[in-house]
Coordinates of C-alpha atoms and ligand atoms in Angstrom, one line a residue:
M238 CA 0.0 0.1 -0.1
I239 CA 1.1 3.5 -0.8
V240 CA 0.0 6.8 0.7
L241 CA 0.3 9.6 -1.6
M242 CA 0.6 12.9 0.3
Q243 CA -0.9 16.0 -1.2
F244 CA 1.2 18.7 -2.9
G245 CA 2.7 20.7 -0.1
A246 CA 1.8 18.2 2.9
T247 CA 3.6 19.1 6.2
D248 CA 5.9 17.2 8.1
E249 CA 3.4 16.9 10.8
Q250 CA 0.8 15.2 8.5
V251 CA 3.3 12.7 7.2
H252 CA 4.2 11.8 10.8
A253 CA 0.5 11.2 11.6
V254 CA 0.4 9.0 8.6
C255 CA 3.5 7.0 9.8
S256 CA 2.0 6.8 13.4
T257 CA -1.2 5.6 12.1
I258 CA 0.6 2.6 10.1
T259 CA 2.8 1.9 13.1
A260 CA -0.2 1.7 15.4
H261 CA -1.7 -0.9 13.0
G262 CA 1.5 -3.1 13.7
L263 CA 3.1 -2.4 10.2
S264 CA 6.2 -0.6 9.3
P265 CA 5.9 3.0 7.2
L266 CA 8.6 3.5 4.8
E267 CA 8.7 7.3 3.9
M268 CA 9.5 7.8 0.2
P269 CA 10.4 11.7 -0.5
G270 CA 10.5 12.7 -3.9
E271 CA 8.5 15.1 -6.2
H272 CA 5.5 14.1 -4.3
M273 CA 5.9 12.7 -0.9
A274 CA 4.5 9.3 -0.3
V275 CA 4.4 6.7 2.6
G276 CA 4.6 3.1 1.7
I277 CA 4.1 0.0 3.5
P278 CA 6.0 -2.7 1.9
S279 CA 5.4 -5.7 4.0
T280 CA 2.2 -8.1 3.4
I281 CA -1.1 -6.4 5.1
P282 CA -3.3 -9.0 6.8
P283 CA -6.6 -9.1 4.4
E284 CA -8.9 -7.9 7.1
L285 CA -6.9 -4.8 7.7
R286 CA -6.6 -3.7 4.3
D287 CA -9.7 -1.9 3.8
P288 CA -10.0 -0.2 7.3
L289 CA -6.8 0.9 7.1
A290 CA -7.0 2.4 3.7
G291 CA -10.1 4.2 5.1
V292 CA -8.4 5.5 8.0
L293 CA -5.4 6.8 6.2
G294 CA -7.4 8.1 3.5
S295 CA -9.0 10.2 5.7
L296 CA -6.0 11.9 7.5
P297 CA -5.3 15.5 6.5
G298 CA -2.8 16.1 3.8
V299 CA -3.3 12.7 2.3
G300 CA -4.1 12.7 -1.6
S301 CA -4.7 9.1 -2.2
V302 CA -4.2 5.6 -1.0
I303 CA -2.8 3.0 -3.6
H304 CA -3.0 -0.8 -3.4
V305 CA 0.0 -2.5 -5.0
S306 CA -1.3 -5.4 -6.6
K307 CA 2.2 -7.4 -7.2
S308 CA 3.7 -9.5 -4.6
F309 CA 7.1 -7.6 -5.2
K310 CA 6.6 -4.2 -3.8
L311 CA 9.7 -2.0 -3.6
A312 CA 10.9 -3.4 -7.1
S313 CA 7.6 -2.6 -8.7
M314 CA 6.6 0.4 -10.8
D315 CA 3.6 1.1 -8.5
W316 CA 6.1 1.9 -5.8
Q317 CA 8.5 4.1 -7.8
R318 CA 7.6 5.5 -10.9
T319 CA 10.9 6.8 -11.7
R320 CA 13.5 4.6 -13.1
T321 CA 16.4 3.6 -10.9
A322 CA 19.7 4.8 -12.1
V323 CA 22.7 2.9 -10.2
S324 CA 25.7 4.7 -10.4
I325 CA 29.2 3.4 -9.4
K326 CA 32.3 5.5 -9.6
G327 CA 30.9 7.7 -12.7
V328 CA 29.3 4.6 -14.5
T329 CA 25.4 4.7 -14.5
F330 CA 23.3 1.7 -15.2
G331 CA 20.1 3.6 -16.1
P332 CA 18.3 5.8 -18.5
G333 CA 20.1 7.2 -21.2
N334 CA 23.1 4.7 -21.0
F335 CA 24.0 1.3 -22.4
V336 CA 26.8 -0.3 -20.0
V337 CA 29.1 -2.8 -21.6
I338 CA 30.6 -5.4 -18.9
G339 CA 33.3 -7.2 -20.2
G340 CA 36.1 -9.8 -19.3
P341 CA 36.8 -13.3 -18.7
C342 CA 34.7 -15.9 -17.1
S343 CA 37.2 -16.6 -14.6
V344 CA 40.3 -14.5 -13.4
E345 CA 43.1 -17.2 -14.2
S346 CA 46.3 -15.1 -13.5
Y347 CA 47.4 -11.5 -13.3
E348 CA 48.7 -11.7 -17.0
Q349 CA 45.5 -13.1 -18.3
F350 CA 43.3 -10.7 -16.4
S351 CA 45.5 -7.7 -17.0
S352 CA 45.6 -8.4 -20.8
A353 CA 41.7 -8.9 -20.7
A354 CA 41.4 -5.5 -18.9
K355 CA 43.3 -3.6 -21.2
I356 CA 41.2 -4.8 -24.2
V357 CA 38.0 -3.9 -22.3
K358 CA 39.5 -0.4 -21.6
A359 CA 40.6 0.2 -25.1
S360 CA 37.1 -0.8 -26.3
G361 CA 35.7 2.1 -24.4
S362 CA 33.8 -0.2 -22.1
T363 CA 33.9 0.6 -18.3
V364 CA 33.1 -2.3 -16.5
L365 CA 35.5 -5.3 -16.1
R366 CA 34.1 -8.9 -15.0
G367 CA 35.8 -12.0 -13.7
G368 CA 35.1 -14.7 -11.5
A369 CA 37.2 -15.6 -8.4
F370 CA 34.7 -17.9 -7.0
K371 CA 33.1 -20.2 -9.7
P372 CA 30.0 -22.1 -9.2
R373 CA 30.8 -25.2 -11.2
T374 CA 28.7 -28.0 -12.3
S375 CA 31.4 -30.7 -11.7
P376 CA 33.6 -30.3 -8.4
Y377 CA 36.6 -31.5 -10.6
S378 CA 36.5 -28.2 -12.8
F379 CA 38.4 -25.0 -12.3
Q380 CA 36.9 -23.5 -9.1
G381 CA 38.6 -20.0 -9.3
L382 CA 41.4 -18.6 -7.5
A383 CA 39.5 -17.4 -4.7
E384 CA 40.9 -14.7 -2.7
E385 CA 44.0 -14.6 -4.9
G386 CA 41.7 -14.0 -7.7
L387 CA 40.0 -11.0 -5.8
Q388 CA 43.6 -9.5 -5.2
I389 CA 44.1 -9.7 -8.9
L390 CA 40.7 -8.2 -9.6
K391 CA 41.2 -5.3 -7.4
Q392 CA 44.6 -4.5 -8.7
V393 CA 43.7 -4.6 -12.4
G394 CA 40.8 -2.4 -11.5
E395 CA 42.8 0.1 -9.9
E396 CA 45.4 0.2 -12.8
T397 CA 42.9 0.4 -15.5
G398 CA 40.2 2.5 -13.7
L399 CA 37.4 0.1 -14.6
V400 CA 34.8 -0.7 -12.2
T401 CA 34.8 -4.1 -11.3
V402 CA 32.2 -6.9 -10.6
S403 CA 32.7 -10.4 -9.4
E404 CA 30.5 -13.3 -8.0
V405 CA 30.0 -14.0 -4.2
M406 CA 28.5 -17.3 -3.8
S407 CA 27.4 -17.4 0.0
G408 CA 26.3 -14.8 2.9
E409 CA 29.4 -15.5 4.8
M410 CA 31.8 -14.4 2.0
V411 CA 29.9 -11.1 1.2
P412 CA 32.3 -9.0 3.5
L413 CA 35.4 -10.4 2.0
V414 CA 34.1 -10.0 -1.6
A415 CA 32.9 -6.7 -0.7
D416 CA 36.3 -5.6 0.3
Y417 CA 37.6 -6.2 -3.1
V418 CA 35.2 -5.3 -5.7
D419 CA 33.0 -2.6 -6.7
I420 CA 29.6 -4.7 -7.6
L421 CA 28.6 -7.8 -5.9
Q422 CA 27.4 -10.5 -8.4
I423 CA 24.9 -13.0 -7.4
G424 CA 24.9 -15.8 -9.8
A425 CA 21.8 -17.4 -11.3
R426 CA 22.3 -20.8 -9.1
S427 CA 22.1 -18.4 -6.1
M428 CA 19.3 -16.3 -7.0
Q429 CA 17.2 -17.7 -4.3
N430 CA 19.8 -18.3 -1.6
F431 CA 18.0 -16.0 0.7
P432 CA 20.5 -15.5 3.5
L433 CA 23.2 -14.5 0.7
L434 CA 20.6 -11.8 -0.8
I435 CA 20.2 -10.4 2.5
E436 CA 23.9 -10.1 3.3
A437 CA 24.5 -8.7 -0.3
G438 CA 21.7 -6.1 0.5
R439 CA 23.2 -5.2 4.0
S440 CA 26.7 -4.8 2.5
G441 CA 25.4 -1.4 0.7
K442 CA 27.3 -2.5 -2.2
P443 CA 25.5 -2.4 -5.7
V444 CA 24.1 -5.9 -6.4
F445 CA 24.3 -7.6 -9.8
L446 CA 21.4 -10.3 -9.4
K447 CA 21.3 -13.0 -12.2
R448 CA 18.0 -14.4 -12.8
G449 CA 17.9 -18.2 -11.8
P450 CA 17.9 -20.6 -14.9
S451 CA 14.2 -21.7 -13.9
A452 CA 12.8 -18.5 -12.2
T453 CA 9.8 -16.9 -13.2
I454 CA 9.7 -13.1 -13.5
D455 CA 7.8 -12.7 -10.1
E456 CA 10.5 -15.2 -8.4
F457 CA 13.2 -12.9 -10.0
L458 CA 11.6 -9.6 -8.6
L459 CA 11.2 -11.1 -5.3
A460 CA 14.7 -12.0 -5.1
A461 CA 15.5 -8.5 -5.9
E462 CA 12.8 -7.3 -3.2
Y463 CA 15.1 -9.1 -0.4
V464 CA 18.0 -6.9 -1.4
L465 CA 16.1 -3.8 -1.5
N466 CA 14.3 -4.5 1.8
Q467 CA 17.8 -4.2 3.4
N468 CA 17.6 -0.7 2.3
N469 CA 19.8 -1.1 -0.5
P470 CA 18.3 0.4 -3.8
N471 CA 21.3 -0.3 -5.9
V472 CA 20.0 -3.6 -7.8
I473 CA 21.1 -4.2 -11.2
L474 CA 18.8 -7.2 -12.8
C475 CA 20.5 -9.6 -15.2
E476 CA 18.8 -11.7 -17.8
R477 CA 21.1 -14.7 -18.5
G478 CA 18.8 -17.3 -20.2
V479 CA 16.6 -20.0 -18.7
I480 CA 16.5 -23.7 -19.4
P481 CA 16.1 -24.4 -22.9
L482 CA 13.9 -27.0 -24.6
D483 CA 17.1 -28.5 -26.0
R484 CA 20.8 -28.2 -25.5
A485 CA 21.6 -29.1 -29.1
Y486 CA 22.2 -25.6 -30.4
T487 CA 22.4 -23.1 -27.3
R488 CA 23.2 -23.7 -23.5
N489 CA 20.1 -21.7 -22.4
T490 CA 17.3 -19.8 -24.0
L491 CA 17.9 -16.1 -23.7
D492 CA 14.7 -14.8 -22.7
L493 CA 14.8 -11.3 -24.3
S494 CA 11.2 -10.9 -23.7
A495 CA 12.0 -10.7 -20.0
V496 CA 13.6 -7.1 -20.8
P497 CA 10.4 -5.1 -21.8
V498 CA 8.4 -7.2 -19.2
L499 CA 10.7 -6.3 -16.3
K500 CA 11.0 -2.8 -17.8
E501 CA 7.0 -2.4 -17.6
Y502 CA 6.8 -3.7 -14.1
S503 CA 10.0 -2.6 -12.5
H504 CA 12.1 0.5 -12.2
L505 CA 15.2 -1.5 -11.7
P506 CA 18.1 -1.5 -14.5
I507 CA 18.3 -4.5 -16.5
V508 CA 21.5 -6.1 -18.1
V509 CA 21.6 -9.0 -20.5
D510 CA 24.3 -11.7 -20.7
P511 CA 24.2 -13.2 -23.9
S512 CA 27.2 -15.3 -23.4
H513 CA 25.6 -17.6 -20.7
G514 CA 22.2 -16.9 -22.5
T515 CA 23.5 -18.6 -25.8
G516 CA 26.7 -20.5 -24.6
V517 CA 28.1 -20.0 -28.1
A518 CA 30.5 -17.2 -29.1
R519 CA 29.2 -16.3 -32.5
Y520 CA 25.7 -15.7 -31.3
V521 CA 26.7 -13.2 -28.8
K522 CA 26.9 -10.4 -31.0
P523 CA 23.3 -10.7 -32.7
M524 CA 21.8 -11.3 -29.2
S525 CA 23.7 -8.1 -27.7
L526 CA 22.3 -6.2 -30.5
A527 CA 19.0 -7.4 -29.9
A528 CA 19.2 -6.9 -26.3
M529 CA 19.9 -3.0 -27.0
V530 CA 16.8 -2.9 -29.3
A531 CA 14.9 -4.7 -26.7
G532 CA 15.5 -1.8 -24.3
A533 CA 18.3 -3.3 -22.0
D534 CA 20.6 -1.0 -20.0
G535 CA 23.7 -2.9 -20.7
V536 CA 25.3 -6.2 -21.8
M537 CA 27.7 -8.5 -19.8
V538 CA 29.9 -10.2 -22.3
E539 CA 32.5 -12.9 -21.7
M540 CA 35.8 -12.0 -23.4
H541 CA 39.5 -14.0 -23.2
P542 CA 42.7 -12.9 -24.5
N543 CA 42.9 -16.6 -26.0
P544 CA 39.3 -18.4 -25.6
R545 CA 40.9 -21.8 -26.8
T546 CA 42.9 -21.9 -23.4
A547 CA 40.4 -20.7 -20.9
L548 CA 39.8 -22.5 -17.8
S549 CA 36.0 -21.8 -18.0
D550 CA 33.3 -21.0 -20.5
G551 CA 35.9 -20.7 -23.4
S552 CA 33.2 -21.9 -26.1
Q553 CA 31.2 -18.6 -25.3
A554 CA 34.1 -16.3 -24.9
L555 CA 34.6 -13.6 -27.5
T556 CA 38.1 -13.1 -28.9
P557 CA 39.6 -9.5 -28.2
D558 CA 38.9 -8.7 -31.9
Q559 CA 35.4 -9.9 -31.8
F560 CA 34.9 -7.9 -28.7
A561 CA 36.3 -4.7 -29.9
D562 CA 34.0 -5.1 -33.0
L563 CA 31.0 -5.8 -30.9
V564 CA 31.4 -2.7 -28.7
A565 CA 31.9 -0.5 -32.0
E566 CA 28.8 -2.0 -33.3
L567 CA 26.9 -1.4 -30.1
K568 CA 28.2 2.2 -30.1
R569 CA 26.9 2.6 -34.0
L570 CA 23.5 1.2 -33.0
G571 CA 23.3 3.2 -29.7
G572 CA 24.0 6.5 -31.5
F573 CA 20.7 6.0 -33.6
Q574 CA 18.9 5.7 -30.1
G575 CA 20.7 8.4 -28.3
L576 CA 22.4 6.2 -25.9
S577 CA 25.7 6.6 -24.3
V578 CA 27.5 3.3 -24.7
G579 CA 30.6 2.1 -22.8
Ligands
PEP236 C1 29.2 -16.1 -14.5 O1 28.7 -14.9 -14.9 O2 30.5 -16.4 -14.9 C2 28.3 -17.2 -14.3 C3 28.6 -18.2 -13.6 O3 26.8 -16.8 -14.6 P1 25.6 -17.5 -14.2 O4 25.6 -17.3 -12.7 O5 24.6 -16.8 -15.2 O6 25.6 -18.8 -14.7
MN237 MN1 30.9 -17.7 -17.3

């Protein structure tokens, strides 16, 4: 429920609304803006809904009371009508921008990561990715360099001035990873790891939340809600493909229709990951361009200085030349749409 105050409502009138909500055993959330509003993010017992709306609606200074119909509240367009822009060190995920995140699947060594970062930088992209903790299907596959990988990430981030993003796989690891990177990535397999979502929210760091391979849009936005509910407004959604009908041609099915749907129902920025979405390097460019046209706020693309030697996800990694070509094409296409690309 959202209580929209009249234009020019006084602080006392807003306080009266808040104390009425508290008196009903619920927590108010003040939402300052062009138009002051007070929200109730938690579920309201059904028998309380109408009486509470009646009481609040009759208080002085109240314009209207809006019922939020979706199960996700803070992430919804009902709650916040202006689009969220997540800004980190001068890079903004949000209206007017198309952010290109590039880098290898895993941080493998200083040399590998630094050379990837130079290519990302030279292309004009602004965000560097690289996994230090890797969620692998097999325990025998490369698991990442762990803290050593984070150290490399931080060092290379500082050397290049690129914003960094890396995955954190458990709530306990949030403080460690948050110490080294600018943006915390929550992987697709962890989208419903609720203690992790809460810790990531509490860290205050921007959170890059990937959609689970079998998550519905509601489940995805409710996962975002866990982070937002920790008073952390900086959530970036990422569509990275859902379980496919068959894996003969692509690793996942990139659900590009999720982009306009999420844009309609949520104010959060949405980035597309065509690398995990297709699993095939040659499909990354067409799907990246399609993501831009669909209205995405950016792409996350895996690139490796030498994909054939990659310790993870080599088959979907672009070569340096392919990456440079992709960014150039995105800039060209973005020019027609008035987007600042990079
Ligand atoms: C990754 O970004 O390297 C990754 C593991 O992605 P996802 O969680 O989408 O599979
Ligand atoms: Mn990967």
